[in-house]
Tab-separated table of C-alpha atoms and ligand atoms in Angstrom:
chain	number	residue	atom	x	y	z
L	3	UNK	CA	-6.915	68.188	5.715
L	4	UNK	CA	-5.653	65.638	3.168
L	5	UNK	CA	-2.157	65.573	1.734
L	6	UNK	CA	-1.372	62.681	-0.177
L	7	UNK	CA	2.300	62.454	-0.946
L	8	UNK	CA	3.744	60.689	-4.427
L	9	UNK	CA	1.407	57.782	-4.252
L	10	UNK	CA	1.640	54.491	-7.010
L	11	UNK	CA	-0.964	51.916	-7.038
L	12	UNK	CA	-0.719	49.030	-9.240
L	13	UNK	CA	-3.331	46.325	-10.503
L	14	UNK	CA	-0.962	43.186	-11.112
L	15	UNK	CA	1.579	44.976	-13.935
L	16	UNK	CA	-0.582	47.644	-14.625
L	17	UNK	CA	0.738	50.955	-13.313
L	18	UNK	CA	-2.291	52.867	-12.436
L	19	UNK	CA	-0.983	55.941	-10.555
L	20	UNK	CA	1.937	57.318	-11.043
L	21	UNK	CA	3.764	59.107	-8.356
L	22	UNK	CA	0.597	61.442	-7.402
L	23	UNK	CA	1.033	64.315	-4.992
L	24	UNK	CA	-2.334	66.410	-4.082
L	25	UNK	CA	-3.401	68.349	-0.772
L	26	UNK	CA	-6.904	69.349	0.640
L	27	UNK	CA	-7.575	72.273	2.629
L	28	UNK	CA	-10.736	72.216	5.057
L	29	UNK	CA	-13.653	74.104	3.255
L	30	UNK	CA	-12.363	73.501	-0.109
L	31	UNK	CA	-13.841	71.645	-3.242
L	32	UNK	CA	-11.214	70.082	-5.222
L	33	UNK	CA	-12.295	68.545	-8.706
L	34	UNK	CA	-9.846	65.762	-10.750
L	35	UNK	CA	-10.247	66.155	-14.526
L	36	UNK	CA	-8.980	63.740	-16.806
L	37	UNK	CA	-8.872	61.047	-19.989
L	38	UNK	CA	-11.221	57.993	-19.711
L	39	UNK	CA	-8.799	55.543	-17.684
L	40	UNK	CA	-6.302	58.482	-16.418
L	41	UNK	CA	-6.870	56.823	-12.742
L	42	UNK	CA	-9.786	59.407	-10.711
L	43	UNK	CA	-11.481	56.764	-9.846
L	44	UNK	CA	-8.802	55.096	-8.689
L	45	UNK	CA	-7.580	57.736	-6.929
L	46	UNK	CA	-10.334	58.222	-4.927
L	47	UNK	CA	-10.673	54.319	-3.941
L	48	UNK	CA	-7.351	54.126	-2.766
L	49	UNK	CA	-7.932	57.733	-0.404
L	50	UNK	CA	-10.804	55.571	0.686
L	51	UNK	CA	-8.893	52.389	1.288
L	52	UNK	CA	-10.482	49.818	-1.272
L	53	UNK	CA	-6.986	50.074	-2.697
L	54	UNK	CA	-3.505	50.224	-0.867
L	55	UNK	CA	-0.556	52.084	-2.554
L	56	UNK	CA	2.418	50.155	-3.339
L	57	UNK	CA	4.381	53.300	-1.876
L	58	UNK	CA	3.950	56.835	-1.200
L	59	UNK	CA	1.789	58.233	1.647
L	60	UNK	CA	-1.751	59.654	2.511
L	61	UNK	CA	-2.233	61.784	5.611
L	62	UNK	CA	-5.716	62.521	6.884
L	63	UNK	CA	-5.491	65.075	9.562
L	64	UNK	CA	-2.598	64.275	10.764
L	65	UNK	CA	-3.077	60.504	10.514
L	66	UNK	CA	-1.794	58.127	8.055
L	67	UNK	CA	-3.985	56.732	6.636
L	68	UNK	CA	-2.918	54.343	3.012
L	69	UNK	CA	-3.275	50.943	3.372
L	70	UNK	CA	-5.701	51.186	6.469
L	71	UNK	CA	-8.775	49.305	5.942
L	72	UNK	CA	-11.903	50.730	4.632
L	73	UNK	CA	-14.181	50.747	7.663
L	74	UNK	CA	-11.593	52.601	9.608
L	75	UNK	CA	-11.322	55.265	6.986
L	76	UNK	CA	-15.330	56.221	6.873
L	77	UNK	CA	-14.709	56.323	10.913
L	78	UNK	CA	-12.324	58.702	10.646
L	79	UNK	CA	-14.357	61.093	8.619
L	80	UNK	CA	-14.273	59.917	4.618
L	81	UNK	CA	-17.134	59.272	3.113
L	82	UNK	CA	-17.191	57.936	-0.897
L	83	UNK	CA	-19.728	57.841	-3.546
L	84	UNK	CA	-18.433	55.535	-5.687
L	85	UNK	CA	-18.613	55.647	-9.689
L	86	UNK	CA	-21.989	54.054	-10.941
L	87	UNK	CA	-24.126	54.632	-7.644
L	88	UNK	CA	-23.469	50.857	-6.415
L	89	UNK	CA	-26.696	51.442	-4.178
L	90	UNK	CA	-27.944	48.083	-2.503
L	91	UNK	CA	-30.148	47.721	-5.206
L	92	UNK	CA	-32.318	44.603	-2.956
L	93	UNK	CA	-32.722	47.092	-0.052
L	94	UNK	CA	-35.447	49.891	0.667
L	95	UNK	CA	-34.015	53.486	-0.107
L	96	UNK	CA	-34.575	53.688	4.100
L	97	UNK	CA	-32.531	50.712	4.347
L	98	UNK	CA	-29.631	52.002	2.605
L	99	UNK	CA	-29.492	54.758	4.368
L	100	UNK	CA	-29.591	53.442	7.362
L	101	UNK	CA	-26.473	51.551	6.082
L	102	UNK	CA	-24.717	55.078	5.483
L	103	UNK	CA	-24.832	54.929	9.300
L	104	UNK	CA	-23.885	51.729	10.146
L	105	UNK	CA	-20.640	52.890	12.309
L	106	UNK	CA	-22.565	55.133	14.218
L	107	UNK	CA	-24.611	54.764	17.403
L	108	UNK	CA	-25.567	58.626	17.888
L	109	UNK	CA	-29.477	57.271	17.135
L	110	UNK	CA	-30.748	60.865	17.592
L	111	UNK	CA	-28.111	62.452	15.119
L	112	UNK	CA	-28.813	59.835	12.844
L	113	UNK	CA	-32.706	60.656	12.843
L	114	UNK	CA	-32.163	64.254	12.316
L	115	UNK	CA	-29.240	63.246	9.466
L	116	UNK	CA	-31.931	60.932	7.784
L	117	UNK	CA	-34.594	64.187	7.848
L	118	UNK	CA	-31.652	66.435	6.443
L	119	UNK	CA	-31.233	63.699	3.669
L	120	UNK	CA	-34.812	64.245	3.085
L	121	UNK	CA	-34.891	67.761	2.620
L	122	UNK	CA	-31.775	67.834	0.220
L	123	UNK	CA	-33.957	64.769	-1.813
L	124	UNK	CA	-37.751	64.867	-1.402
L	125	UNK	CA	-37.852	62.224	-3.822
L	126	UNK	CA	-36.380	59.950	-1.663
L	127	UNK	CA	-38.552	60.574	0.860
L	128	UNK	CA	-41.263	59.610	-1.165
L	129	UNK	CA	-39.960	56.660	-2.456
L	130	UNK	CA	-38.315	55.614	0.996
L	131	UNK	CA	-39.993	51.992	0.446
L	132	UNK	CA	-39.177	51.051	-2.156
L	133	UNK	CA	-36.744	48.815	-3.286
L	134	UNK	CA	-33.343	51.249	-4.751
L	135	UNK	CA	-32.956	48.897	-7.554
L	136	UNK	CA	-35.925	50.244	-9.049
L	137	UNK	CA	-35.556	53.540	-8.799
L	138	UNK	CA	-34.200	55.583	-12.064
L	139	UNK	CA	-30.528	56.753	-12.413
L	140	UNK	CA	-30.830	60.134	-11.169
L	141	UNK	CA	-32.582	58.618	-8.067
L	142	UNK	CA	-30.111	56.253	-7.195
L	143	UNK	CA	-27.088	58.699	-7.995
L	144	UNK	CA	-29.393	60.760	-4.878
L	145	UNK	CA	-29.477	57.854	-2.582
L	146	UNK	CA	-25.871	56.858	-3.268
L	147	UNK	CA	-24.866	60.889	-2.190
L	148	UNK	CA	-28.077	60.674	0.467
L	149	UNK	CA	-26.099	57.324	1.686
L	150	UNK	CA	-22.435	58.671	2.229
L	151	UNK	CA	-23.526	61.841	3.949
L	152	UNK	CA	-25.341	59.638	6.707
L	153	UNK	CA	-21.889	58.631	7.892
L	154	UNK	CA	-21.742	62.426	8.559
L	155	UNK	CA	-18.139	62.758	6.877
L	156	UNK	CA	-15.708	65.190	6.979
L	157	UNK	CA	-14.525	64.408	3.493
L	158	UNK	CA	-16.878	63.423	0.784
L	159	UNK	CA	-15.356	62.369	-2.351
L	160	UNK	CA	-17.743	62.076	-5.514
L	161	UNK	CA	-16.871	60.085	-8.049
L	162	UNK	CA	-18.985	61.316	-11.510
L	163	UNK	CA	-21.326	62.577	-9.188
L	164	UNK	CA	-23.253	64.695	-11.688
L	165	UNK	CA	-23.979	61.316	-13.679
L	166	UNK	CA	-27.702	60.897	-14.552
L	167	UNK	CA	-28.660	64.165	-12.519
L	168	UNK	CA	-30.734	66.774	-13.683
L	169	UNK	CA	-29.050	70.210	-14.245
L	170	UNK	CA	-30.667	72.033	-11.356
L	171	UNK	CA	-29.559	69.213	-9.134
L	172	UNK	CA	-26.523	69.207	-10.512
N	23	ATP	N1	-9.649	46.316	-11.411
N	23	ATP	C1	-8.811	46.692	-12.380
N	23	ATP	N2	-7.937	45.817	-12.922
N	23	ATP	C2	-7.067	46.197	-13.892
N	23	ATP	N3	-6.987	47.453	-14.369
N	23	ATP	C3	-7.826	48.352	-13.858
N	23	ATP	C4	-8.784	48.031	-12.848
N	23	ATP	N4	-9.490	49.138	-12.554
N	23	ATP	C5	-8.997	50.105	-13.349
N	23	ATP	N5	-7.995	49.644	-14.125
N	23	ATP	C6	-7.206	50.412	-15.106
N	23	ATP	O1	-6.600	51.507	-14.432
N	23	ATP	C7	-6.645	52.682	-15.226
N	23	ATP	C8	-7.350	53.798	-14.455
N	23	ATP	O2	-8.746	53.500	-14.333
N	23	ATP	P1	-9.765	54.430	-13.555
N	23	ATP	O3	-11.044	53.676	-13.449
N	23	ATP	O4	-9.135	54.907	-12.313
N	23	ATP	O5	-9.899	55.660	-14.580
N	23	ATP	P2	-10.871	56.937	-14.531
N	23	ATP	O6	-9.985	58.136	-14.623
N	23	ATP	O7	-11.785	56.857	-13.374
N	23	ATP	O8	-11.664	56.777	-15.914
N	23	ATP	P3	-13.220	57.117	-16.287
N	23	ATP	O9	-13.264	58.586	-16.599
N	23	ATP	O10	-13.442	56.283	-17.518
N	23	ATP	O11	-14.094	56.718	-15.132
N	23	ATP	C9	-7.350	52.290	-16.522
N	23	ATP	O12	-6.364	52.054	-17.489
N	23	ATP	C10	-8.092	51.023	-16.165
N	23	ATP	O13	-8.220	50.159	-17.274
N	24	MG	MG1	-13.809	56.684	-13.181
């Protein structure tokens, strides 16, 4: 599903990735362990395209996909819940996930998606007013997951995602 082929990415002189290789097969859950600063999350946000490789290659299904901007990634199916939540913390919990959606126009999919987000995280049901800056960390690490699956990906790439979550959640 994803192959990504002896990729370097680079902020200014810093080399942050180093020639990495890694594939994906559908159905699988892959997990990156390393160091503080060994480069996972930057991994992940260049697979997502908030980073471009300097060289090497990533193939999504068939498609190449480095360098591509981000928007055009979560259309074709990737989906990324980024390190530290990064909910819109000014918005209702609804409101960001109605964000999670925002490239899709499938209004009665997106209904049932927001129910199925629901049932995963009855607490953000209850708290769907209120404003996600407010709610605690385990909360927003819910929304931030609740968020990326509205886009209904095909990939989902979790960055720290048992941060702040309770063990049964987790
Ligand atoms: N915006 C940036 N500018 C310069 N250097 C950066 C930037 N972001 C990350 N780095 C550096 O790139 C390296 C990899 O960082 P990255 O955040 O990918 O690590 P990580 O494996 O996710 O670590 P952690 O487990 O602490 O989250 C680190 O040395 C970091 O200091
Ligand atoms: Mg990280």
């Amino acid at each position: 599903m994803l192959k990504i082929n002896d990729i370097n990415v680079y902020y200014g002189n810093i080399h942050a990735l180093k020639g990495v290789s890694l594939e994906i097969n559908q159905g699988e859950i892959v997990t990156l362990i390393g160091a503080n600063g060994a480069g996972k999350s930057t991994l992940l946000q260049t697979i997502s395209g908030l980073l471009k490789p300097k060289t090497g290659e990533i193939i999504f299904e068939n498609e190449h996909v480095a360098g591509k901007v981000a928007q055009s990634i979560v259309k074709r199916g990737i989906s990324h819940v980024p390190e530290g939540r990064r909910v819109f913390a000014n918005m209702s919990v609804e409101e960001n996930l109605d964000l999670g959606a925002y490239l899709r126009k499938d209004k009665k999919g997106i209904k049932e998606d927001v129910e199925k987000v629901y049932q995963l995280f009855p607490r953000l049901e209850e708290r769907r007013k209120q404003l996600s800056g407010t709610l605690s960390g385990g909360e927003q690490q819910m929304l931030a997951m609740g968020r990326a699956l509205m886009a209904r990906p095909r990939l989902l790439l979790l960055d720290e995602p048992s941060m702040g979550l309770a063990p049964l959640l987790v």
